[in-house]
DNA sequence: AATTTCTGTTATGCTCCTTTAACAAGGAGA
DNA sequence: TCTCCTTGTTAAAGGAGCATAACAGAAATT
């Protein structure tokens, strides 16, 4: 099961993701504060993210070192061009993912946003843009949109492998959908 | 922008995910080894995941403490019922996600698997099962499958907001798809 | 001007996950 | 039996990210 994944130590790419979850949120907080208040200071970031000022200070130092955050002459925080691009990308990923979960998969809002938030910084650029491309289609083509909505409104948490043909389960002995949550 | 996300400190749910990425892979490695060799020892896990024996030993101690891993009379590693369920769920999430990325979004295999691996343990049970439900439809209904494939084969990395109506971009000033990668 | 408050930085310590290295116990072969 | 190798555990240390607390300097209040 997932042999190739486990064999090539590929699974640790996770930690090597160029952008950590927290760093993404520091960048987005700067963006949000500048849109909201017109400026962003370290303390505002800390308050918005509900972390200590010390934590914010150290995180921002890290982001400055990476060249994603700078300061204006009055020492207010700015996103560099790269920083802004990264923030924007993650924000977009969040929007696209949460809309997909909520409006296509018809997951409840809470879950959709929780899932989107966890994954927003992990989606590759390629996958993110292609998901957007698909979403624009799924939500604009009435015919298709209706079909998909119909499909999702008949959602059954598990299927009967004896009577249904499943192109996903394929070789596996048990229907994937029967995996129950324990967590 | 994502105001509600930043405001409610909701973004830190990420760290509180019941299952860390590494723990998920330790569980899956046990499963894989038992399927492959019929047994799983600490050293085998370490080798498969390419971590030190010390790291594997401590991780497994943690997993035993949580009740997800046990030992048989010969001290070989076993997954508890809960552990097996979790491993199975993450494995399924990987399959579903990578198939979705590769066969629906038509992302290249490498990227699809990389993205899937990063997210496999973060997908909620609800979202995972609904994605499977949608996938079964997208891949089985010929009509729809063809339409979606057609859509994705005309993929353009960016769209022109002046001539195209985008139900996603909505209020944003810039088309989401124009966000360029920096990472 | 003097005092208080706010802002940002730094020191220390915690958790998680990793590493290397030291060590104990068991099994295999000479 | 006596080595030698494998296996598993533990100790020490490091990086990421967080907290708390002490501090310096700036800003605002009195």
Coordinates of C-alpha atoms (C1' of nucleotides) in Angstrom, one line a residue:
Chain A
X1 CA 0.0 0.0 0.0
X2 CA 1.6 3.2 -1.1
X3 CA 4.8 1.3 -1.5
X4 CA 6.4 3.8 -3.7
X5 CA 5.6 6.5 -1.2
X6 CA 7.1 4.8 1.7
X7 CA 10.1 3.4 -0.1
X8 CA 11.5 6.6 -1.5
X9 CA 11.6 8.8 1.5
X10 CA 9.4 11.1 -0.1
X11 CA 7.0 11.3 2.9
X12 CA 9.4 13.7 4.6
X13 CA 8.9 16.3 1.9
X14 CA 6.2 17.4 4.2
X15 CA 8.7 19.0 6.6
X16 CA 10.6 20.4 3.7
X17 CA 7.7 22.3 2.4
X18 CA 9.1 25.7 1.5
X19 CA 6.5 27.4 3.6
X20 CA 5.4 26.4 7.0
X21 CA 1.8 26.8 8.1
X22 CA 2.7 29.4 10.6
X23 CA 4.8 31.4 8.3
X24 CA 2.0 31.5 5.8
X25 CA -0.3 32.9 8.4
X26 CA 2.2 35.6 9.5
X27 CA 2.4 36.8 5.9
X28 CA -1.4 36.7 5.4
X29 CA -1.8 38.6 8.7
X30 CA 0.4 41.4 7.4
X31 CA -1.6 41.5 4.2
X32 CA -4.9 41.5 6.1
X33 CA -3.8 44.2 8.5
X34 CA -2.6 46.5 5.8
X35 CA -5.9 46.1 4.0
X36 CA -7.8 46.7 7.2
X37 CA -5.8 49.3 9.1
X38 CA -3.4 50.6 6.4
X39 CA -0.4 49.5 8.4
X40 CA 0.9 46.4 10.3
X41 CA 3.0 46.3 13.4
X42 CA 4.5 43.4 15.2
X43 CA 2.0 43.7 18.0
X44 CA -1.0 43.8 15.7
X45 CA 0.2 40.6 14.1
X46 CA 0.6 39.0 17.5
X47 CA -2.9 40.0 18.5
X48 CA -4.5 38.9 15.2
X49 CA -2.8 35.5 15.3
X50 CA -3.2 35.2 19.1
X51 CA 0.5 34.4 19.7
X52 CA 2.8 36.2 22.1
X53 CA 4.7 39.3 21.0
X54 CA 7.9 37.4 21.4
X55 CA 6.8 34.7 19.0
X56 CA 5.7 37.2 16.5
X57 CA 8.9 39.1 16.8
X58 CA 11.0 36.0 16.2
X59 CA 8.8 34.8 13.3
X60 CA 9.0 38.2 11.6
X61 CA 12.8 38.3 12.0
X62 CA 12.8 35.0 10.2
X63 CA 10.6 36.3 7.4
X64 CA 12.8 39.4 7.0
X65 CA 15.8 37.2 6.7
X66 CA 14.1 35.3 3.9
X67 CA 13.3 38.6 2.2
X68 CA 9.6 38.3 2.4
X69 CA 9.0 41.1 4.8
X70 CA 10.5 44.5 5.0
X71 CA 9.9 47.7 6.9
X72 CA 8.9 51.1 5.6
X73 CA 10.7 54.3 6.8
X74 CA 8.5 54.4 9.9
X75 CA 9.3 50.8 10.8
X76 CA 5.9 49.5 9.8
X77 CA 5.8 46.1 8.3
X78 CA 5.6 45.6 4.5
X79 CA 5.4 42.5 2.4
X80 CA 8.1 42.3 -0.3
X81 CA 7.0 41.5 -3.8
X82 CA 7.8 37.8 -3.1
X83 CA 6.1 37.9 0.3
X84 CA 3.0 39.5 -1.2
X85 CA 2.9 36.8 -3.9
X86 CA 3.2 34.0 -1.4
X87 CA 0.5 35.5 0.8
X88 CA -1.8 36.0 -2.2
X89 CA -1.2 32.4 -3.3
X90 CA -2.0 30.9 0.0
X91 CA -5.1 33.1 0.4
X92 CA -6.3 32.0 -3.0
X93 CA -5.6 28.4 -2.2
X94 CA -7.8 28.8 0.9
X95 CA -10.6 30.3 -1.1
X96 CA -10.5 27.7 -3.9
X97 CA -10.2 24.8 -1.5
X98 CA -13.0 25.9 0.9
X99 CA -15.3 26.7 -2.0
X100 CA -14.6 23.3 -3.5
X101 CA -15.3 21.5 -0.2
X102 CA -18.3 23.5 0.6
X103 CA -19.9 24.1 -2.8
X104 CA -18.9 21.1 -4.7
X105 CA -18.4 18.4 -2.1
X106 CA -21.1 20.0 0.0
X107 CA -19.3 19.6 3.3
X108 CA -20.5 21.8 6.1
X109 CA -18.9 25.2 6.3
X110 CA -17.0 24.6 9.5
X111 CA -15.3 21.4 8.2
X112 CA -14.7 22.9 4.8
X113 CA -12.8 25.9 6.2
X114 CA -10.9 23.8 8.7
X115 CA -9.7 21.4 6.0
X116 CA -8.9 24.3 3.6
X117 CA -6.9 26.1 6.3
X118 CA -4.8 23.0 7.0
X119 CA -4.0 22.4 3.4
X120 CA -3.8 26.0 1.9
X121 CA -0.1 26.2 2.2
X122 CA 0.6 22.7 1.0
X123 CA -1.1 22.8 -2.4
X124 CA 1.3 23.1 -5.2
X125 CA 0.9 26.0 -7.6
X126 CA 0.1 23.6 -10.4
X127 CA -2.6 21.8 -8.5
X128 CA -4.1 25.0 -7.1
X129 CA -4.5 26.6 -10.5
X130 CA -5.9 23.5 -12.0
X131 CA -8.4 23.1 -9.2
X132 CA -9.4 26.7 -9.9
X133 CA -9.8 25.9 -13.5
X134 CA -12.1 23.0 -12.7
X135 CA -14.0 24.9 -10.2
X136 CA -14.7 27.7 -12.6
X137 CA -16.2 25.1 -14.9
X138 CA -18.1 23.2 -12.3
X139 CA -19.7 26.4 -11.0
X140 CA -20.4 28.0 -14.3
X141 CA -21.7 25.3 -16.5
X142 CA -25.3 25.0 -15.3
X143 CA -25.7 21.6 -16.8
X144 CA -22.7 20.2 -15.1
X145 CA -23.2 22.1 -11.9
X146 CA -26.7 20.6 -11.5
X147 CA -25.4 17.1 -12.2
X148 CA -22.7 17.4 -9.6
X149 CA -25.0 18.9 -7.1
X150 CA -27.4 16.1 -7.7
X151 CA -24.7 13.6 -7.2
X152 CA -23.5 15.1 -4.0
X153 CA -27.0 15.4 -2.6
X154 CA -27.4 11.7 -2.9
X155 CA -24.2 11.2 -0.9
X156 CA -24.0 7.9 1.0
X157 CA -21.3 7.5 3.5
X158 CA -20.5 4.0 2.3
X159 CA -21.1 2.0 -0.8
X160 CA -21.8 -1.7 -1.3
X161 CA -19.0 -3.2 -3.2
X162 CA -21.1 -6.2 -4.1
X163 CA -23.6 -4.2 -6.1
X164 CA -21.7 -1.2 -7.2
X165 CA -18.7 -0.8 -9.5
X166 CA -16.1 1.5 -8.0
X167 CA -13.3 2.8 -10.2
X168 CA -11.4 4.0 -7.1
X169 CA -11.5 1.0 -4.8
X170 CA -10.2 -1.1 -7.6
X171 CA -7.9 -3.8 -6.3
X172 CA -8.5 -3.1 -2.6
X173 CA -10.5 -5.6 -0.8
X174 CA -12.5 -3.1 1.2
X175 CA -14.4 -0.2 -0.1
X176 CA -12.4 2.9 0.8
X177 CA -15.5 4.6 2.0
X178 CA -16.0 2.1 4.8
X179 CA -12.9 3.4 6.6
X180 CA -14.3 4.8 9.8
X181 CA -12.9 7.6 11.7
X182 CA -11.3 6.9 15.0
X183 CA -9.8 10.4 15.6
Chain B
X1 CA -9.1 38.5 3.3
X2 CA -9.8 35.3 5.2
X3 CA -10.7 37.6 8.1
X4 CA -12.7 35.0 9.9
X5 CA -9.8 32.6 9.6
X6 CA -7.2 34.9 11.1
X7 CA -9.6 36.3 13.7
X8 CA -10.7 33.2 15.3
X9 CA -7.5 31.4 16.0
X10 CA -8.5 28.7 14.1
X11 CA -5.4 28.7 12.0
X12 CA -3.6 26.9 14.8
X13 CA -5.9 23.9 14.5
X14 CA -3.2 22.8 12.1
X15 CA -0.9 21.9 15.0
X16 CA -3.7 20.3 16.9
X17 CA -4.4 17.9 14.2
X18 CA -5.0 14.6 16.0
X19 CA -2.5 12.9 13.8
X20 CA 0.9 14.2 12.9
X21 CA 2.3 13.6 9.5
X22 CA 5.1 11.4 10.8
X23 CA 2.8 9.3 13.1
X24 CA 0.6 8.6 10.1
X25 CA 3.6 7.2 8.2
X26 CA 4.7 5.1 11.1
X27 CA 1.3 3.5 11.2
X28 CA 1.2 3.0 7.5
X29 CA 4.7 1.5 7.5
X30 CA 3.6 -1.1 10.0
X31 CA 0.7 -2.0 7.8
X32 CA 2.9 -2.1 4.6
X33 CA 5.5 -4.3 6.3
X34 CA 3.0 -6.7 7.6
X35 CA 1.5 -7.0 4.2
X36 CA 4.9 -7.3 2.6
X37 CA 6.9 -9.5 5.0
X38 CA 4.2 -10.7 7.3
X39 CA 5.8 -9.0 10.3
X40 CA 7.1 -5.6 11.3
X41 CA 9.9 -4.8 13.7
X42 CA 11.2 -1.5 14.8
X43 CA 14.3 -1.7 12.7
X44 CA 12.3 -2.5 9.6
X45 CA 10.1 0.6 10.2
X46 CA 13.2 2.7 10.6
X47 CA 14.7 1.4 7.4
X48 CA 11.5 1.8 5.4
X49 CA 11.0 5.4 6.6
X50 CA 14.7 6.2 6.4
X51 CA 14.9 7.4 10.0
X52 CA 17.2 6.3 12.7
X53 CA 16.4 3.3 14.9
X54 CA 16.2 5.7 17.8
X55 CA 13.6 7.9 16.2
X56 CA 11.5 4.8 15.3
X57 CA 11.8 3.5 18.8
X58 CA 10.5 6.6 20.4
X59 CA 7.8 7.2 17.8
X60 CA 6.6 3.6 18.3
X61 CA 6.6 4.1 22.1
X62 CA 4.4 7.1 21.6
X63 CA 2.0 5.1 19.3
X64 CA 1.9 2.3 21.9
X65 CA 1.0 4.8 24.6
X66 CA -1.8 6.1 22.4
X67 CA -3.1 2.5 22.0
X68 CA -2.6 2.4 18.2
X69 CA 0.3 -0.1 18.2
X70 CA 0.7 -3.3 20.2
X71 CA 3.0 -6.2 20.2
X72 CA 2.3 -9.9 19.5
X73 CA 3.7 -12.6 21.8
X74 CA 6.9 -12.6 19.8
X75 CA 7.3 -8.8 20.3
X76 CA 6.5 -8.1 16.6
X77 CA 4.6 -4.9 16.0
X78 CA 0.9 -5.0 15.5
X79 CA -1.7 -2.3 14.7
X80 CA -4.5 -2.1 17.2
X81 CA -8.0 -1.9 15.7
X82 CA -7.9 1.9 16.0
X83 CA -4.4 2.0 14.6
X84 CA -5.4 -0.1 11.6
X85 CA -8.4 2.1 11.0
X86 CA -6.3 5.3 11.1
X87 CA -3.6 3.8 8.8
X88 CA -6.3 2.6 6.4
X89 CA -8.0 6.1 6.4
X90 CA -4.8 7.9 5.6
X91 CA -3.9 5.4 2.9
X92 CA -7.3 5.8 1.4
X93 CA -7.0 9.6 1.5
X94 CA -3.7 9.3 -0.3
X95 CA -5.3 7.2 -3.0
X96 CA -8.3 9.4 -3.4
X97 CA -6.3 12.6 -3.5
X98 CA -3.6 11.5 -5.8
X99 CA -6.2 10.0 -8.2
X100 CA -8.1 13.3 -8.1
X101 CA -5.1 15.4 -8.8
X102 CA -3.8 13.1 -11.5
X103 CA -6.9 11.8 -13.2
X104 CA -9.3 14.7 -12.8
X105 CA -7.1 17.8 -12.5
X106 CA -4.5 16.1 -14.8
X107 CA -1.5 17.2 -12.8
X108 CA 1.6 15.3 -13.5
X109 CA 2.1 12.2 -11.4
X110 CA 5.0 13.5 -9.4
X111 CA 3.2 16.6 -8.3
X112 CA 0.0 14.7 -7.7
X113 CA 1.6 12.3 -5.3
X114 CA 3.6 14.9 -3.6
X115 CA 0.5 17.0 -2.9
X116 CA -1.5 14.0 -1.9
X117 CA 1.2 12.9 0.6
X118 CA 1.3 16.3 2.2
X119 CA -2.4 16.4 2.7
X120 CA -3.4 12.8 3.3
X121 CA -3.5 13.0 7.0
X122 CA -5.2 16.4 7.1
X123 CA -8.3 15.6 5.2
X124 CA -11.3 15.2 7.5
X125 CA -13.2 12.0 7.3
X126 CA -16.2 13.8 5.9
X127 CA -14.3 15.6 3.2
X128 CA -12.4 12.4 2.3
X129 CA -15.5 10.4 1.9
X130 CA -17.4 13.0 -0.1
X131 CA -14.4 13.4 -2.4
X132 CA -14.5 9.7 -3.0
X133 CA -18.2 9.9 -3.7
X134 CA -17.6 12.6 -6.3
X135 CA -14.6 10.8 -7.8
X136 CA -16.6 7.6 -8.3
X137 CA -19.1 9.7 -10.3
X138 CA -16.5 11.7 -12.3
X139 CA -14.7 8.5 -13.3
X140 CA -17.7 6.3 -14.0
X141 CA -20.2 8.5 -15.8
X142 CA -18.8 8.5 -19.3
X143 CA -20.5 11.7 -20.3
X144 CA -19.3 13.6 -17.4
X145 CA -15.9 12.1 -17.4
X146 CA -15.4 13.2 -21.0
X147 CA -16.6 16.7 -20.3
X148 CA -14.3 17.1 -17.3
X149 CA -11.4 15.6 -19.3
X150 CA -12.1 18.0 -22.1
X151 CA -12.2 20.9 -19.7
X152 CA -8.9 20.0 -18.1
X153 CA -7.2 19.4 -21.4
X154 CA -7.9 23.0 -22.3
X155 CA -6.4 24.2 -19.1
X156 CA -4.9 27.7 -19.3
X157 CA -2.7 28.8 -16.4
X158 CA -4.4 32.1 -16.3
X159 CA -7.6 33.7 -17.4
X160 CA -8.6 37.1 -18.6
X161 CA -10.9 38.7 -16.1
X162 CA -12.0 41.2 -18.8
X163 CA -13.5 38.7 -21.1
X164 CA -14.3 35.8 -18.8
X165 CA -16.8 35.5 -16.0
X166 CA -15.2 33.8 -13.0
X167 CA -17.5 32.6 -10.2
X168 CA -14.5 32.1 -7.9
X169 CA -12.5 35.3 -8.3
X170 CA -15.7 37.1 -7.5
X171 CA -14.9 40.3 -5.5
X172 CA -11.2 40.0 -5.7
X173 CA -9.5 42.5 -8.0
X174 CA -7.1 40.1 -9.5
X175 CA -7.9 36.8 -11.0
X176 CA -6.7 34.1 -8.6
X177 CA -5.0 32.2 -11.3
X178 CA -2.6 35.0 -11.9
X179 CA -0.9 34.5 -8.6
X180 CA 2.6 33.4 -9.6
X181 CA 4.7 31.0 -7.7
X182 CA 7.7 32.3 -5.8
X183 CA 8.5 29.2 -3.8
Chain C
dA1 C1' 9.1 67.0 33.4
dA2 C1' 7.8 62.7 35.5
dT3 C1' 5.2 58.7 35.3
dT4 C1' 2.8 55.2 33.1
dT5 C1' 1.8 52.5 29.1
dC6 C1' 2.9 50.5 24.7
dT7 C1' 6.1 48.2 21.6
dG8 C1' 9.6 45.3 20.3
dT9 C1' 13.6 42.3 21.6
dT10 C1' 15.8 38.8 24.1
dA11 C1' 16.5 34.9 27.5
dT12 C1' 14.8 30.6 29.2
dG13 C1' 12.2 26.7 28.9
dC14 C1' 8.8 23.6 26.8
dT15 C1' 7.1 20.1 23.0
dC16 C1' 7.7 17.5 18.9
dC17 C1' 10.7 15.1 15.9
dT18 C1' 14.9 14.3 14.4
dT19 C1' 20.1 12.9 14.8
dT20 C1' 24.3 10.5 16.7
dA21 C1' 26.2 7.7 20.1
dA22 C1' 26.4 4.7 23.9
dC23 C1' 24.7 0.6 25.8
dA24 C1' 22.1 -3.9 27.1
dA25 C1' 20.3 -8.1 25.6
dG26 C1' 19.6 -11.8 22.3
dG27 C1' 21.0 -14.9 18.4
dA28 C1' 24.5 -17.0 15.2
dG29 C1' 28.6 -19.0 14.1
dA30 C1' 33.5 -20.4 15.2
Chain D
dT1 C1' 31.6 -21.2 25.2
dC2 C1' 33.0 -17.1 23.3
dT3 C1' 32.9 -13.6 20.0
dC4 C1' 30.2 -10.8 16.7
dC5 C1' 26.2 -8.8 14.8
dT6 C1' 21.5 -7.4 15.2
dT7 C1' 18.0 -5.3 17.7
dG8 C1' 16.0 -2.1 20.7
dT9 C1' 16.4 1.5 24.1
dT10 C1' 18.1 5.6 26.1
dA11 C1' 20.9 10.0 26.5
dA12 C1' 22.4 14.3 24.6
dA13 C1' 21.7 17.8 21.4
dG14 C1' 19.5 20.6 17.6
dG15 C1' 15.8 23.0 14.9
dA16 C1' 11.0 24.8 14.7
dG17 C1' 7.5 27.2 17.2
dC18 C1' 5.4 28.3 21.0
dA19 C1' 5.0 30.6 26.1
dT20 C1' 6.4 33.6 29.9
dA21 C1' 9.1 37.0 31.7
dA22 C1' 12.6 40.7 31.9
dC23 C1' 14.1 44.5 29.7
dA24 C1' 15.0 49.0 26.8
dG25 C1' 13.2 52.6 24.5
dA26 C1' 9.4 55.4 22.6
dA27 C1' 4.9 57.4 23.2
dA28 C1' 1.3 59.1 25.7
dT29 C1' -0.7 60.9 30.0
dT30 C1' -0.6 63.6 33.9

